Amino acid sequence: MIYETLSCITEEINNYFKRKLQINEDKVILSGIVNQDGSIAVQGENKIIATLINIERETVVQRPGTAAGRSFGTPVGPPASINLYVMFSAYFSSNNYAEALRFTSFIIAYFQSKPVFDTTNTPGLDTIIGKVIFEMESLAADKLNNVWTTLGAKYMPSVVYKVRMLTFNDAIIREFRPAVADIAADSSATSK
């Protein structure tokens, strides 16, 4: 559900940029910034990287007295509601700093004009998700420094959004699709 939400929003932003800026390439990618080995996770430069930096349980919507259901004889708790914190970082070459600032501004303008995503204004959004709301977060300098230190990266122009709110229950578990690692033709099957 987290991936489906963030990939859908990333695609929406890319489509918006393509229309407004008359460009063909995707400028926003959903990715970590740094790999576990410390190498840069993104191939190429001049991109906005959308990175999940935190998941927070939403406590306001917990309804006391919600009855737990039963599924296959196992007790099921009430749905869990969460908020996501997503950072949009401008990963541009050092001689392209002005473009980094420009695209950071574009991200802010985009979410200012469209903070709410639902199935009516975002057809690609899964109906199980329903609706998400993007709210800009203001991080103090020390907290922002902690985020970048934790990520293991040098500071880049960036903006953080709180994404309200995803509700989890076992209905989101539909199927598992392993990633395709390599596609190889079976020569014995094709030669017959």
mmCIF file of C-alpha atoms in Angstrom:
data_model
loop_
_atom_site.group_PDB
_atom_site.id
_atom_site.type_symbol
_atom_site.label_atom_id
_atom_site.label_comp_id
_atom_site.label_asym_id
_atom_site.label_seq_id
_atom_site.Cartn_x
_atom_site.Cartn_y
_atom_site.Cartn_z
ATOM 1 C CA MET A 1 0.000 0.000 0.000
ATOM 2 C CA ILE A 2 2.871 2.392 0.751
ATOM 3 C CA TYR A 3 4.567 1.617 -2.555
ATOM 4 C CA GLU A 4 1.297 1.831 -4.503
ATOM 5 C CA THR A 5 0.529 5.240 -2.996
ATOM 6 C CA LEU A 6 3.952 6.780 -3.521
ATOM 7 C CA SER A 7 4.476 5.355 -7.008
ATOM 8 C CA CYS A 8 1.048 6.647 -8.080
ATOM 9 C CA ILE A 9 1.805 10.145 -6.741
ATOM 10 C CA THR A 10 5.254 10.097 -8.372
ATOM 11 C CA GLU A 11 3.650 9.205 -11.694
ATOM 12 C CA GLU A 12 1.086 12.003 -11.249
ATOM 13 C CA ILE A 13 3.835 14.573 -10.623
ATOM 14 C CA ASN A 14 5.811 13.360 -13.653
ATOM 15 C CA ASN A 15 2.744 13.612 -15.892
ATOM 16 C CA TYR A 16 2.088 17.121 -14.567
ATOM 17 C CA PHE A 17 5.696 18.197 -15.230
ATOM 18 C CA LYS A 18 5.583 16.720 -18.735
ATOM 19 C CA ARG A 19 2.456 18.749 -19.542
ATOM 20 C CA LYS A 20 3.536 22.008 -17.885
ATOM 21 C CA LEU A 21 7.220 21.986 -18.834
ATOM 22 C CA GLN A 22 6.830 20.197 -22.167
ATOM 23 C CA ILE A 23 9.484 17.623 -21.319
ATOM 24 C CA ASN A 24 9.574 13.915 -22.146
ATOM 25 C CA GLU A 25 11.617 12.479 -19.283
ATOM 26 C CA ASP A 26 10.485 11.541 -15.793
ATOM 27 C CA LYS A 27 12.022 14.052 -13.388
ATOM 28 C CA VAL A 28 10.691 12.515 -10.163
ATOM 29 C CA ILE A 29 11.752 9.039 -9.087
ATOM 30 C CA LEU A 30 10.793 6.986 -6.050
ATOM 31 C CA SER A 31 14.058 5.831 -4.506
ATOM 32 C CA GLY A 32 16.316 5.842 -1.527
ATOM 33 C CA ILE A 33 19.108 8.376 -1.741
ATOM 34 C CA VAL A 34 22.010 6.193 -0.642
ATOM 35 C CA ASN A 35 22.402 2.410 -0.886
ATOM 36 C CA GLN A 36 23.356 0.344 2.159
ATOM 37 C CA ASP A 37 26.975 0.275 0.963
ATOM 38 C CA GLY A 38 27.096 4.091 0.895
ATOM 39 C CA SER A 39 26.934 4.470 -2.882
ATOM 40 C CA ILE A 40 24.432 6.802 -4.537
ATOM 41 C CA ALA A 41 21.176 4.935 -5.182
ATOM 42 C CA VAL A 42 20.164 6.966 -8.227
ATOM 43 C CA GLN A 43 21.620 6.435 -11.680
ATOM 44 C CA GLY A 44 22.173 9.745 -13.444
ATOM 45 C CA GLU A 45 21.567 13.241 -12.150
ATOM 46 C CA ASN A 46 19.077 16.063 -12.454
ATOM 47 C CA LYS A 47 16.203 14.264 -10.751
ATOM 48 C CA ILE A 48 13.887 14.835 -7.826
ATOM 49 C CA ILE A 49 14.122 11.851 -5.484
ATOM 50 C CA ALA A 50 10.999 10.967 -3.498
ATOM 51 C CA THR A 51 12.132 9.087 -0.379
ATOM 52 C CA LEU A 52 10.118 7.679 2.493
ATOM 53 C CA ILE A 53 11.874 8.928 5.641
ATOM 54 C CA ASN A 54 9.423 7.912 8.375
ATOM 55 C CA ILE A 55 6.197 6.090 9.144
ATOM 56 C CA GLU A 56 4.079 7.305 12.036
ATOM 57 C CA ARG A 57 1.025 5.754 13.614
ATOM 58 C CA GLU A 58 -2.003 8.059 13.500
ATOM 59 C CA THR A 59 -3.485 8.033 16.987
ATOM 60 C CA VAL A 60 -6.330 10.498 16.484
ATOM 61 C CA VAL A 61 -8.523 8.081 14.527
ATOM 62 C CA GLN A 62 -8.331 5.181 16.965
ATOM 63 C CA ARG A 63 -11.926 4.430 17.823
ATOM 64 C CA PRO A 64 -12.424 2.997 21.291
ATOM 65 C CA GLY A 65 -14.746 0.031 21.397
ATOM 66 C CA THR A 66 -14.054 -1.072 17.826
ATOM 67 C CA ALA A 67 -14.862 -4.732 17.744
ATOM 68 C CA ALA A 68 -12.184 -7.002 16.435
ATOM 69 C CA GLY A 69 -13.337 -9.294 13.669
ATOM 70 C CA ARG A 70 -12.396 -12.875 13.075
ATOM 71 C CA SER A 71 -10.721 -14.285 10.008
ATOM 72 C CA PHE A 72 -9.946 -17.959 9.621
ATOM 73 C CA GLY A 73 -10.429 -18.449 13.370
ATOM 74 C CA THR A 74 -7.742 -15.887 14.220
ATOM 75 C CA PRO A 75 -8.614 -12.670 16.069
ATOM 76 C CA VAL A 76 -8.106 -9.572 13.922
ATOM 77 C CA GLY A 77 -7.416 -6.178 15.447
ATOM 78 C CA PRO A 78 -8.841 -2.888 14.242
ATOM 79 C CA PRO A 79 -7.249 -1.290 11.170
ATOM 80 C CA ALA A 80 -4.013 0.634 11.744
ATOM 81 C CA SER A 81 -3.884 4.171 10.384
ATOM 82 C CA ILE A 82 -0.496 5.627 9.514
ATOM 83 C CA ASN A 83 1.053 8.802 8.188
ATOM 84 C CA LEU A 84 4.077 8.817 5.922
ATOM 85 C CA TYR A 85 6.859 11.374 5.823
ATOM 86 C CA VAL A 86 8.212 11.766 2.310
ATOM 87 C CA MET A 87 11.181 13.913 1.364
ATOM 88 C CA PHE A 88 11.544 15.293 -2.156
ATOM 89 C CA SER A 89 15.257 15.988 -2.747
ATOM 90 C CA ALA A 90 16.728 17.757 -5.746
ATOM 91 C CA TYR A 91 19.618 15.577 -6.936
ATOM 92 C CA PHE A 92 21.164 17.835 -9.563
ATOM 93 C CA SER A 93 24.771 18.270 -10.644
ATOM 94 C CA SER A 94 26.700 20.958 -8.776
ATOM 95 C CA ASN A 95 26.796 23.221 -11.826
ATOM 96 C CA ASN A 96 23.006 22.903 -12.067
ATOM 97 C CA TYR A 97 22.097 24.233 -8.605
ATOM 98 C CA ALA A 98 19.643 26.781 -10.033
ATOM 99 C CA GLU A 99 17.655 23.924 -11.613
ATOM 100 C CA ALA A 100 17.660 22.097 -8.265
ATOM 101 C CA LEU A 101 16.035 25.119 -6.645
ATOM 102 C CA ARG A 102 13.650 25.510 -9.555
ATOM 103 C CA PHE A 103 12.413 21.908 -9.355
ATOM 104 C CA THR A 104 12.130 22.101 -5.564
ATOM 105 C CA SER A 105 9.859 25.107 -6.114
ATOM 106 C CA PHE A 106 7.864 23.119 -8.682
ATOM 107 C CA ILE A 107 7.250 20.353 -6.121
ATOM 108 C CA ILE A 108 6.014 22.891 -3.565
ATOM 109 C CA ALA A 109 3.764 24.559 -6.152
ATOM 110 C CA TYR A 110 2.394 21.181 -7.247
ATOM 111 C CA PHE A 111 1.308 20.131 -3.759
ATOM 112 C CA GLN A 112 0.016 23.632 -3.015
ATOM 113 C CA SER A 113 -2.324 23.330 -5.991
ATOM 114 C CA LYS A 114 -3.227 19.671 -5.376
ATOM 115 C CA PRO A 115 -2.807 18.603 -1.734
ATOM 116 C CA VAL A 116 -5.588 15.989 -1.802
ATOM 117 C CA PHE A 117 -5.458 12.843 -3.912
ATOM 118 C CA ASP A 118 -8.465 10.565 -4.229
ATOM 119 C CA THR A 119 -9.909 8.262 -6.854
ATOM 120 C CA THR A 120 -11.855 11.096 -8.507
ATOM 121 C CA ASN A 121 -8.863 13.382 -9.197
ATOM 122 C CA THR A 122 -6.238 10.620 -9.377
ATOM 123 C CA PRO A 123 -7.624 7.666 -11.356
ATOM 124 C CA GLY A 124 -4.489 5.565 -10.791
ATOM 125 C CA LEU A 125 -4.941 5.613 -7.011
ATOM 126 C CA ASP A 126 -6.066 2.254 -5.666
ATOM 127 C CA THR A 127 -9.641 2.303 -4.344
ATOM 128 C CA ILE A 128 -8.455 0.612 -1.136
ATOM 129 C CA ILE A 129 -6.314 3.690 -0.452
ATOM 130 C CA GLY A 130 -9.252 6.042 -0.947
ATOM 131 C CA LYS A 131 -7.685 9.412 -0.184
ATOM 132 C CA VAL A 132 -4.341 10.868 0.911
ATOM 133 C CA ILE A 133 -3.503 14.434 1.887
ATOM 134 C CA PHE A 134 -0.065 16.043 1.512
ATOM 135 C CA GLU A 135 0.898 18.636 4.142
ATOM 136 C CA MET A 136 4.255 20.409 4.055
ATOM 137 C CA GLU A 137 6.341 19.827 7.175
ATOM 138 C CA SER A 138 8.675 22.453 8.570
ATOM 139 C CA LEU A 139 11.778 20.822 9.990
ATOM 140 C CA ALA A 140 14.074 22.825 12.243
ATOM 141 C CA ALA A 141 17.709 22.952 11.111
ATOM 142 C CA ASP A 142 18.836 20.407 13.719
ATOM 143 C CA LYS A 143 16.112 17.918 12.752
ATOM 144 C CA LEU A 144 16.863 18.386 9.068
ATOM 145 C CA ASN A 145 20.548 17.782 9.796
ATOM 146 C CA ASN A 146 19.599 14.590 11.658
ATOM 147 C CA VAL A 147 17.556 13.385 8.675
ATOM 148 C CA TRP A 148 20.425 13.894 6.238
ATOM 149 C CA THR A 149 22.915 12.308 8.644
ATOM 150 C CA THR A 150 20.630 9.302 9.115
ATOM 151 C CA LEU A 151 20.249 8.961 5.348
ATOM 152 C CA GLY A 152 24.043 9.025 4.987
ATOM 153 C CA ALA A 153 23.976 11.751 2.348
ATOM 154 C CA LYS A 154 25.061 15.344 1.912
ATOM 155 C CA TYR A 155 22.373 18.006 2.047
ATOM 156 C CA MET A 156 20.419 18.723 -1.127
ATOM 157 C CA PRO A 157 17.597 21.223 -1.622
ATOM 158 C CA SER A 158 14.566 19.366 -0.334
ATOM 159 C CA VAL A 159 11.090 19.589 1.105
ATOM 160 C CA VAL A 160 9.308 17.162 3.448
ATOM 161 C CA TYR A 161 5.611 16.304 3.306
ATOM 162 C CA LYS A 162 3.449 14.482 5.786
ATOM 163 C CA VAL A 163 1.108 12.169 3.896
ATOM 164 C CA ARG A 164 -2.142 11.547 5.749
ATOM 165 C CA MET A 165 -3.281 8.770 6.024
ATOM 166 C CA LEU A 166 -3.225 5.158 5.019
ATOM 167 C CA THR A 167 -5.357 2.579 6.777
ATOM 168 C CA PHE A 168 -4.036 -0.958 6.993
ATOM 169 C CA ASN A 169 -5.892 -4.201 7.483
ATOM 170 C CA ASP A 170 -5.416 -7.632 5.977
ATOM 171 C CA ALA A 171 -7.462 -6.684 2.884
ATOM 172 C CA ILE A 172 -4.357 -5.021 1.399
ATOM 173 C CA ILE A 173 -2.561 -8.356 1.166
ATOM 174 C CA ARG A 174 -3.656 -9.589 -2.243
ATOM 175 C CA GLU A 175 -0.713 -11.287 -3.853
ATOM 176 C CA PHE A 176 3.039 -11.324 -3.864
ATOM 177 C CA ARG A 177 4.831 -10.644 -7.115
ATOM 178 C CA PRO A 178 8.559 -11.265 -6.871
ATOM 179 C CA ALA A 179 10.745 -8.889 -8.836
ATOM 180 C CA VAL A 180 11.964 -10.142 -12.196
ATOM 181 C CA ALA A 181 15.723 -10.545 -11.912
ATOM 182 C CA ASP A 182 16.565 -11.785 -15.386
ATOM 183 C CA ILE A 183 14.670 -12.887 -18.448
ATOM 184 C CA ALA A 184 16.395 -15.664 -20.329
ATOM 185 C CA ALA A 185 14.997 -17.671 -23.222
ATOM 186 C CA ASP A 186 15.107 -21.430 -22.881
ATOM 187 C CA SER A 187 16.948 -22.379 -26.078
ATOM 188 C CA SER A 188 15.802 -26.006 -25.952
ATOM 189 C CA ALA A 189 12.134 -24.980 -25.831
ATOM 190 C CA THR A 190 12.413 -22.450 -28.656
ATOM 191 C CA SER A 191 14.354 -24.719 -31.027
ATOM 192 C CA LYS A 192 11.676 -27.428 -31.155
#
